[in-house]
Short mmCIF file of C-alpha atoms and ligand atoms in Angstrom, two decimals:
data_model
loop_
_atom_site.label_atom_id
_atom_site.label_comp_id
_atom_site.label_asym_id
_atom_site.label_seq_id
_atom_site.Cartn_x
_atom_site.Cartn_y
_atom_site.Cartn_z
CA UNK A 30 -174.00 30.07 -128.76
CA UNK A 31 -173.20 32.78 -131.20
CA UNK A 32 -174.53 32.92 -134.71
CA UNK A 33 -172.01 30.71 -136.57
CA UNK A 34 -170.93 31.78 -139.86
CA UNK A 35 -173.49 31.39 -142.42
CA UNK A 36 -174.54 32.22 -145.99
CA UNK A 37 -178.09 32.65 -146.79
CA UNK A 38 -179.32 32.43 -150.61
CA UNK A 39 -182.51 34.33 -151.11
CA UNK A 40 -184.33 32.60 -154.05
CA UNK A 41 -186.99 35.48 -153.94
CA UNK A 42 -184.28 37.91 -154.83
CA UNK A 43 -183.00 35.35 -157.60
CA UNK A 44 -186.21 35.33 -159.16
CA UNK A 45 -186.95 39.21 -159.01
CA UNK A 46 -183.40 39.46 -160.84
CA UNK A 47 -184.55 36.98 -163.61
CA UNK A 48 -187.65 39.05 -164.16
CA UNK A 49 -185.24 41.99 -164.55
CA UNK A 50 -183.35 40.02 -167.07
CA UNK A 51 -186.45 38.87 -168.99
CA UNK A 52 -187.75 42.35 -169.10
CA UNK A 53 -184.60 43.88 -170.25
CA UNK A 54 -184.27 41.39 -172.84
CA UNK A 55 -187.41 42.56 -174.74
CA UNK A 56 -188.46 39.32 -176.23
CA UNK A 57 -185.41 37.30 -176.32
CA UNK A 58 -185.05 33.98 -174.62
CA UNK A 59 -183.41 33.72 -171.42
CA UNK A 60 -180.36 31.15 -171.01
CA UNK A 61 -179.63 31.34 -167.34
CA UNK A 62 -176.04 30.65 -166.36
CA UNK A 63 -175.63 28.43 -163.37
CA UNK A 64 -172.28 27.22 -164.02
CA UNK A 65 -169.84 26.68 -161.02
CA UNK A 66 -172.50 25.65 -158.83
CA UNK A 67 -174.67 28.47 -159.86
CA UNK A 68 -171.92 30.98 -159.22
CA UNK A 69 -171.65 29.49 -155.59
CA UNK A 70 -175.30 29.90 -154.75
CA UNK A 71 -176.17 25.86 -154.99
CA UNK A 72 -176.98 24.49 -158.58
CA UNK A 73 -180.37 22.71 -157.91
CA UNK A 74 -181.99 25.26 -155.66
CA UNK A 75 -181.04 27.94 -158.17
CA UNK A 76 -182.38 25.90 -161.16
CA UNK A 77 -185.46 25.16 -159.05
CA UNK A 78 -185.99 28.84 -158.56
CA UNK A 79 -185.50 29.48 -162.04
CA UNK A 80 -188.36 27.39 -163.44
CA UNK A 81 -189.55 30.24 -165.80
CA UNK A 82 -186.22 30.84 -167.89
CA UNK A 83 -185.84 29.20 -171.16
CA UNK A 84 -182.76 27.26 -170.65
CA UNK A 85 -179.73 26.72 -168.41
CA UNK A 86 -176.04 26.63 -169.26
CA UNK A 87 -173.33 25.03 -167.29
CA UNK A 88 -169.73 24.77 -168.22
CA UNK A 89 -169.03 21.07 -167.84
CA UNK A 90 -171.04 17.85 -168.93
CA UNK A 91 -170.86 16.55 -165.09
CA UNK A 92 -172.83 19.84 -163.94
CA UNK A 93 -175.61 19.01 -167.02
CA UNK A 94 -175.86 15.40 -165.70
CA UNK A 95 -176.53 16.49 -162.27
CA UNK A 96 -179.64 18.63 -163.51
CA UNK A 97 -180.88 15.95 -165.72
CA UNK A 98 -180.62 13.51 -162.85
CA UNK A 99 -182.69 16.00 -160.83
CA UNK A 100 -185.30 15.86 -163.31
CA UNK A 101 -184.88 19.31 -165.12
CA UNK A 102 -186.06 18.57 -168.62
CA UNK A 103 -185.51 22.06 -170.24
CA UNK A 104 -182.54 23.20 -172.69
CA UNK A 105 -179.38 22.53 -170.84
CA UNK A 106 -176.18 23.99 -172.79
CA UNK A 107 -172.69 22.80 -171.91
CA UNK A 108 -170.14 25.60 -172.56
CA UNK A 109 -167.29 23.75 -173.11
CA UNK A 110 -169.15 20.87 -175.32
CA UNK A 111 -167.69 17.47 -175.71
CA UNK A 112 -164.24 16.10 -175.77
CA UNK A 113 -164.44 12.23 -177.30
CA UNK A 114 -167.00 10.02 -178.68
CA UNK A 115 -168.34 8.82 -175.57
CA UNK A 116 -169.18 12.22 -174.17
CA UNK A 117 -170.81 12.93 -177.65
CA UNK A 118 -173.00 9.79 -176.84
CA UNK A 119 -173.91 11.14 -173.63
CA UNK A 120 -174.97 14.40 -174.98
CA UNK A 121 -177.43 12.63 -177.12
CA UNK A 122 -178.61 10.26 -174.75
CA UNK A 123 -179.39 13.05 -172.19
CA UNK A 124 -180.53 15.42 -174.81
CA UNK A 125 -178.17 18.16 -174.03
CA UNK A 126 -176.85 20.72 -175.99
CA UNK A 127 -173.28 21.29 -176.87
CA UNK A 128 -171.04 24.39 -177.73
CA UNK A 129 -168.81 23.44 -180.78
CA UNK A 130 -166.05 25.82 -180.22
CA UNK A 131 -162.97 24.10 -181.77
CA UNK A 132 -162.04 22.06 -185.10
CA UNK A 133 -161.35 18.96 -183.17
CA UNK A 134 -164.86 18.84 -182.04
CA UNK A 135 -166.14 19.40 -185.65
CA UNK A 136 -164.10 16.31 -186.68
CA UNK A 137 -165.29 14.10 -184.01
CA UNK A 138 -168.99 15.06 -184.50
CA UNK A 139 -168.91 14.66 -188.39
CA UNK A 140 -166.76 11.55 -187.96
CA UNK A 141 -169.21 9.71 -185.49
CA UNK A 142 -172.75 7.86 -186.14
CA UNK A 143 -175.04 9.05 -183.64
CA UNK A 144 -178.46 7.85 -182.79
CA UNK A 145 -180.04 10.96 -183.35
CA UNK A 146 -178.71 14.41 -184.41
CA UNK A 147 -177.05 16.76 -181.62
CA UNK A 148 -178.17 20.34 -180.83
CA UNK A 149 -175.26 22.44 -181.48
CA UNK A 150 -174.27 26.15 -180.63
CA UNK A 151 -171.24 27.06 -182.93
CA UNK A 152 -169.07 29.41 -180.85
CA UNK A 153 -167.45 31.96 -183.01
CA UNK A 154 -164.20 33.73 -181.75
CA UNK A 155 -164.68 37.27 -182.39
CA UNK A 156 -161.74 38.74 -180.20
CA UNK A 157 -162.10 36.96 -176.86
CA UNK A 158 -159.58 34.56 -178.38
CA UNK A 159 -160.43 32.08 -175.75
CA UNK A 160 -162.87 29.45 -177.25
CA UNK A 161 -164.49 29.49 -180.66
CA UNK A 162 -163.74 28.93 -184.29
CA UNK A 163 -162.07 31.72 -186.33
CA UNK A 164 -164.27 33.98 -188.70
CA UNK A 165 -162.77 32.76 -191.68
CA UNK A 166 -163.60 29.21 -191.00
CA UNK A 167 -167.13 29.42 -190.28
CA UNK A 168 -168.40 28.78 -193.68
CA UNK A 169 -166.53 25.80 -194.20
CA UNK A 170 -167.21 24.41 -190.68
CA UNK A 171 -171.05 25.22 -191.56
CA UNK A 172 -171.03 23.36 -194.50
CA UNK A 173 -169.51 20.13 -192.73
CA UNK A 174 -172.03 20.21 -189.90
CA UNK A 175 -175.15 20.52 -192.32
CA UNK A 176 -173.90 17.69 -194.31
CA UNK A 177 -173.07 15.59 -191.57
CA UNK A 178 -176.41 14.33 -190.45
CA UNK A 179 -175.26 14.30 -186.76
CA UNK A 180 -176.69 17.89 -186.36
CA UNK A 181 -179.95 19.10 -185.79
CA UNK A 182 -180.61 21.88 -188.32
CA UNK A 183 -180.51 24.65 -188.25
CA UNK A 184 -177.74 24.83 -185.64
CA UNK A 185 -177.24 27.84 -183.43
CA UNK A 186 -174.55 30.64 -183.68
CA UNK A 187 -173.11 32.28 -180.61
CA UNK A 188 -169.98 34.46 -179.57
CA UNK A 189 -169.06 35.93 -176.12
CA UNK A 190 -168.07 39.50 -175.47
CA UNK A 191 -164.75 40.29 -173.87
CA UNK A 192 -165.21 43.85 -172.58
CA UNK A 193 -168.91 44.70 -172.57
CA UNK A 194 -168.50 45.70 -168.82
CA UNK A 195 -166.88 48.91 -170.00
CA UNK A 196 -169.07 50.83 -171.68
CA UNK A 197 -166.26 53.12 -173.07
CA UNK A 198 -164.59 50.34 -175.19
CA UNK A 199 -165.21 50.16 -178.90
CA UNK A 200 -164.18 46.54 -179.17
CA UNK A 201 -167.70 45.28 -178.18
CA UNK A 202 -169.19 46.81 -181.34
CA UNK A 203 -166.33 45.42 -183.51
CA UNK A 204 -166.96 42.15 -181.91
CA UNK A 205 -170.68 42.22 -183.07
CA UNK A 206 -170.05 43.35 -186.35
CA UNK A 207 -167.54 40.55 -186.99
CA UNK A 208 -170.13 38.18 -185.53
CA UNK A 209 -172.70 39.53 -187.95
CA UNK A 210 -170.34 39.17 -190.81
CA UNK A 211 -169.37 35.81 -189.74
CA UNK A 212 -172.81 34.29 -189.83
CA UNK A 213 -174.10 36.00 -192.74
CA UNK A 214 -176.57 33.87 -194.49
CA UNK A 215 -176.72 31.11 -191.91
CA UNK A 216 -180.39 30.65 -190.41
CA UNK A 217 -179.81 29.46 -187.03
CA UNK A 218 -180.87 31.25 -183.75
CA UNK A 219 -178.16 33.53 -182.36
CA UNK A 220 -176.70 34.64 -179.11
CA UNK A 221 -174.20 37.28 -178.00
CA UNK A 222 -175.14 38.84 -174.70
CA UNK A 223 -173.75 38.14 -171.32
CA UNK A 224 -175.17 40.28 -168.39
CA UNK A 225 -173.25 43.35 -169.41
CA UNK A 226 -174.40 42.91 -173.04
CA UNK A 227 -177.95 42.52 -171.97
CA UNK A 228 -178.08 45.74 -169.63
CA UNK A 229 -175.60 47.92 -171.80
CA UNK A 230 -175.45 46.94 -175.38
CA UNK A 231 -179.06 46.56 -176.67
CA UNK A 232 -177.73 45.27 -180.17
CA UNK A 233 -176.39 42.30 -178.58
CA UNK A 234 -179.55 40.92 -177.55
CA UNK A 235 -180.42 38.30 -180.26
CA UNK A 236 -182.81 35.31 -180.02
CA UNK A 237 -181.07 34.27 -176.77
CA UNK A 238 -179.39 36.16 -174.15
CA UNK A 239 -176.87 34.54 -171.40
CA UNK A 240 -177.15 36.31 -168.02
CA UNK A 241 -175.17 35.09 -165.20
CA UNK A 242 -173.87 37.61 -162.72
CA UNK A 243 -176.86 40.02 -162.68
CA UNK A 244 -179.09 37.08 -161.59
CA UNK A 245 -177.21 36.64 -158.41
CA UNK A 246 -177.53 40.72 -157.79
CA UNK A 247 -173.83 41.38 -158.76
CA UNK A 248 -173.33 44.58 -161.33
CA UNK A 249 -171.75 43.77 -164.65
CA UNK A 250 -170.32 47.28 -164.62
CA UNK A 251 -167.31 48.33 -162.61
CA UNK A 252 -167.94 51.28 -160.24
CA UNK A 253 -171.76 51.03 -160.72
CA UNK A 254 -174.09 50.07 -157.96
CA UNK A 255 -176.43 46.97 -158.73
CA UNK A 256 -179.30 48.87 -157.29
CA UNK A 257 -179.27 51.17 -160.45
CA UNK A 258 -180.41 48.27 -162.05
CA UNK A 259 -183.06 47.25 -159.51
CA UNK A 260 -180.78 44.13 -158.92
CA UNK A 261 -181.00 42.54 -155.62
CA UNK A 262 -178.30 40.71 -153.71
CA UNK A 263 -178.86 36.56 -153.59
CA UNK A 264 -176.32 35.64 -151.37
CA UNK A 265 -175.72 37.42 -147.88
CA UNK A 266 -172.83 36.40 -145.57
CA UNK A 267 -172.92 36.72 -142.24
CA UNK A 268 -170.70 35.91 -138.77
CA UNK A 269 -170.64 37.50 -135.39
CA UNK A 270 -168.39 39.39 -133.00
CA UNK A 271 -166.48 36.74 -130.98
CA UNK A 272 -164.43 39.25 -128.86
CA UNK A 273 -163.88 42.99 -128.13
CA UNK A 274 -161.11 44.73 -126.85
CA UNK A 275 -159.54 48.31 -126.33
CA UNK A 276 -156.11 49.17 -127.90
CA UNK A 277 -154.12 51.99 -127.07
CA UNK A 278 -152.48 54.65 -129.59
CA UNK A 279 -149.64 52.89 -131.24
CA UNK A 280 -150.71 49.28 -130.73
CA UNK A 281 -150.81 47.01 -133.93
CA UNK A 282 -153.57 44.67 -134.89
CA UNK A 283 -153.13 41.16 -136.59
CA UNK A 284 -150.31 39.27 -138.71
CA UNK A 285 -147.51 41.50 -139.69
CA UNK A 286 -148.74 44.29 -137.58
CA UNK A 287 -149.54 46.09 -140.47
CA UNK A 288 -152.13 48.30 -138.90
CA UNK A 289 -151.23 50.50 -136.05
CA UNK A 290 -153.82 52.45 -133.92
CA UNK A 291 -153.93 56.11 -134.07
CA UNK A 292 -155.85 56.69 -130.90
CA UNK A 293 -157.53 54.52 -128.44
CA UNK A 294 -159.54 52.24 -130.47
CA UNK A 295 -162.27 49.63 -129.75
CA UNK A 296 -161.50 46.39 -131.93
CA UNK A 297 -164.14 43.81 -132.54
CA UNK A 298 -162.78 40.15 -133.89
CA UNK A 299 -165.39 38.52 -136.22
CA UNK A 300 -165.35 34.93 -136.67
CA UNK A 301 -164.59 34.72 -140.22
CA UNK A 302 -161.52 34.60 -142.36
CA UNK A 303 -160.28 33.39 -145.78
CA UNK A 304 -160.76 29.87 -144.44
CA UNK A 305 -164.58 30.67 -145.02
CA UNK A 306 -163.88 32.61 -148.33
CA UNK A 307 -163.71 35.89 -147.26
CA UNK A 308 -160.99 37.61 -149.47
CA UNK A 309 -157.51 37.71 -147.74
CA UNK A 310 -156.57 40.65 -149.87
CA UNK A 311 -159.29 42.87 -148.55
CA UNK A 312 -157.60 46.00 -147.63
CA UNK A 313 -157.95 48.18 -144.54
CA UNK A 314 -160.93 50.14 -144.76
CA UNK A 315 -163.07 47.57 -146.31
CA UNK A 316 -166.66 47.88 -144.79
CA UNK A 317 -168.49 45.61 -142.60
CA UNK A 318 -171.84 46.15 -141.16
CA UNK A 319 -172.00 45.39 -137.59
CA UNK A 320 -175.49 45.73 -135.76
CA UNK A 321 -176.23 47.47 -138.98
CA UNK A 322 -173.67 49.88 -138.84
CA UNK A 323 -170.64 50.41 -141.19
CA UNK A 324 -167.14 49.75 -139.73
CA UNK A 325 -163.67 49.34 -141.27
CA UNK A 326 -161.71 46.50 -141.54
CA UNK A 327 -158.02 46.80 -140.05
CA UNK A 328 -155.08 44.93 -140.45
CA UNK A 329 -154.71 41.66 -142.24
CA UNK A 330 -157.51 38.92 -142.97
CA UNK A 331 -156.44 35.79 -140.95
CA UNK A 332 -157.77 32.12 -141.84
CA UNK A 333 -160.63 32.33 -139.04
CA UNK A 334 -160.98 35.92 -138.14
CA UNK A 335 -160.88 39.54 -138.97
CA UNK A 336 -160.68 42.79 -137.06
CA UNK A 337 -162.94 45.70 -137.24
CA UNK A 338 -162.41 49.16 -135.77
CA UNK A 339 -165.66 49.65 -134.11
CA UNK A 340 -164.84 52.81 -132.07
CA UNK A 341 -167.36 54.93 -134.22
CA UNK A 342 -170.14 52.27 -133.69
CA UNK A 343 -172.97 52.55 -130.95
CA UNK A 344 -173.26 49.78 -128.69
CA UNK A 345 -171.25 46.96 -130.16
CA UNK A 346 -171.42 43.70 -127.93
CA UNK A 347 -170.05 40.04 -128.26
CA UNK A 348 -172.34 38.08 -130.14
CA UNK A 349 -173.51 40.79 -132.60
CA UNK A 350 -174.15 39.79 -136.15
CA UNK A 351 -171.53 41.19 -138.59
CA UNK A 352 -172.62 41.24 -142.47
CA UNK A 353 -169.58 40.76 -144.82
CA UNK A 354 -171.81 41.31 -148.13
CA UNK A 355 -175.07 40.97 -149.27
CA UNK A 356 -178.12 42.48 -147.94
CA UNK A 357 -177.33 45.99 -146.83
CA UNK A 358 -173.88 45.87 -148.27
CA UNK A 359 -173.31 45.34 -152.22
CA UNK A 360 -170.81 42.58 -152.60
CA UNK A 361 -169.23 44.72 -155.54
CA UNK A 362 -168.13 47.25 -152.63
CA UNK A 363 -165.92 44.09 -151.22
CA UNK A 364 -164.81 42.85 -154.39
CA UNK A 365 -163.16 46.43 -155.18
CA UNK A 366 -161.40 46.41 -151.93
CA UNK A 367 -160.24 42.94 -152.22
CA UNK A 368 -158.76 43.02 -155.70
CA UNK A 369 -161.49 40.67 -156.73
CA UNK A 370 -164.66 40.56 -158.70
CA UNK A 371 -168.00 39.89 -157.31
CA UNK A 372 -167.98 36.51 -159.25
CA UNK A 373 -164.88 35.27 -157.45
CA UNK A 374 -166.26 35.95 -154.08
CA UNK A 375 -169.43 34.26 -154.81
CA UNK A 376 -167.65 31.11 -155.72
CA UNK A 377 -165.41 31.12 -153.25
CA UNK A 378 -167.48 30.19 -149.97
CA UNK A 379 -166.06 26.97 -148.41
CA UNK A 380 -167.50 24.03 -147.26
CA UNK A 381 -167.36 24.98 -143.44
CA UNK A 382 -170.00 27.89 -143.92
CA UNK A 383 -173.52 26.95 -143.09
CA UNK A 384 -175.94 27.12 -145.96
CA UNK A 385 -179.43 28.58 -145.26
CA UNK A 386 -181.66 28.56 -148.57
CA UNK A 387 -184.78 30.79 -148.23
CA UNK A 388 -187.70 31.94 -150.50
CA UNK A 389 -188.71 28.98 -152.46
CA UNK A 390 -191.99 27.88 -151.39
CA UNK A 391 -193.47 24.28 -152.34
CA UNK A 392 -194.95 24.12 -155.83
CA UNK A 393 -192.59 26.71 -157.48
C1 PLP B 430 -170.07 32.74 -167.80
C2 PLP B 430 -170.78 33.09 -169.08
C3 PLP B 430 -171.75 34.20 -169.32
C4 PLP B 430 -172.43 34.86 -168.32
O1 PLP B 430 -171.46 35.99 -167.82
P1 PLP B 430 -171.85 37.19 -166.75
O2 PLP B 430 -170.94 38.01 -167.10
O3 PLP B 430 -172.11 36.39 -165.43
O4 PLP B 430 -173.33 37.60 -167.09
C5 PLP B 430 -172.31 34.22 -170.79
N1 PLP B 430 -171.72 33.40 -171.77
C6 PLP B 430 -170.63 32.64 -171.67
C7 PLP B 430 -170.04 32.09 -172.79
C8 PLP B 430 -169.90 32.49 -170.11
O5 PLP B 430 -168.99 31.67 -170.09
#
């Protein structure tokens, strides 16, 4: 039997990347972003491997409850907060931190009578225009939160950077300035930085940093190798060669016949496709590692297979392992060739792909 299509999650690499985050954050507390099943890496194994961070953040209440049920008792921040009174009670019951990003949440919170006060992170919109209360409203909302008796004081203050991945944009500095103006006089701990902020904008490091992609070994800056920051790939996606054929000059390969051989070529068919989460928009030329040698994808990506021109490779045989991304082949290279971002590729691995988790010894 061939090596089936599988994804390996290297928790030692994850821990290494977390230590880079901690070191780069010079004194800030680290909130590990583990939303969306830890960017597709598996919520519980990732949380278990990250025992040394100061907190976790997820997008939804349901994700936070999975963590609490599994026994994780550190700070867990829910980035969308609560929507109704029942959810509010659930936050209190399970000691979850809530982002308050909209006026309707402020009303719900100040109108309820909670068993004990809630830990709140007031999110301020400084230019992302997605979630967050606007700067002119901050002082009024702060007063309401302080008076309500339902909020643990001092509440925390946060914002999110929209363009920190681009070191040439001045908007990041403007966002930070607006944040500082908005929170003037408020005592709570602050948080601004995602991975790009943490690695590229030192002034965005406050009491808490919120790294996500860097923990998984993706580079937050377009066109820069993750290795420049000593980040290691956590997810490696592999499959194998299931067929080899020689095609003649002028023959086409794959759906639509979109690639035509310019000379006699050796084509390897690898048993992975968009049905596994390999990006359908990967272009001809996207690199694949076969037996440790880089070779180009040719033609369209199918649901269950892709075609690779291995004419320039030595001794390729049916059954050879093919690496699609990860160890030896940075995911950012594949993302760039498929009009995607590394985040999207990591989150897109489908159910049928076998998962192997390695690198977590007992007692960690
Ligand atoms: C996802 C997310 C992050 C982490 O961003 P990365 O680019 O993955 O580091 C930080 N803060 C918020 C609010 C997020 O939603």
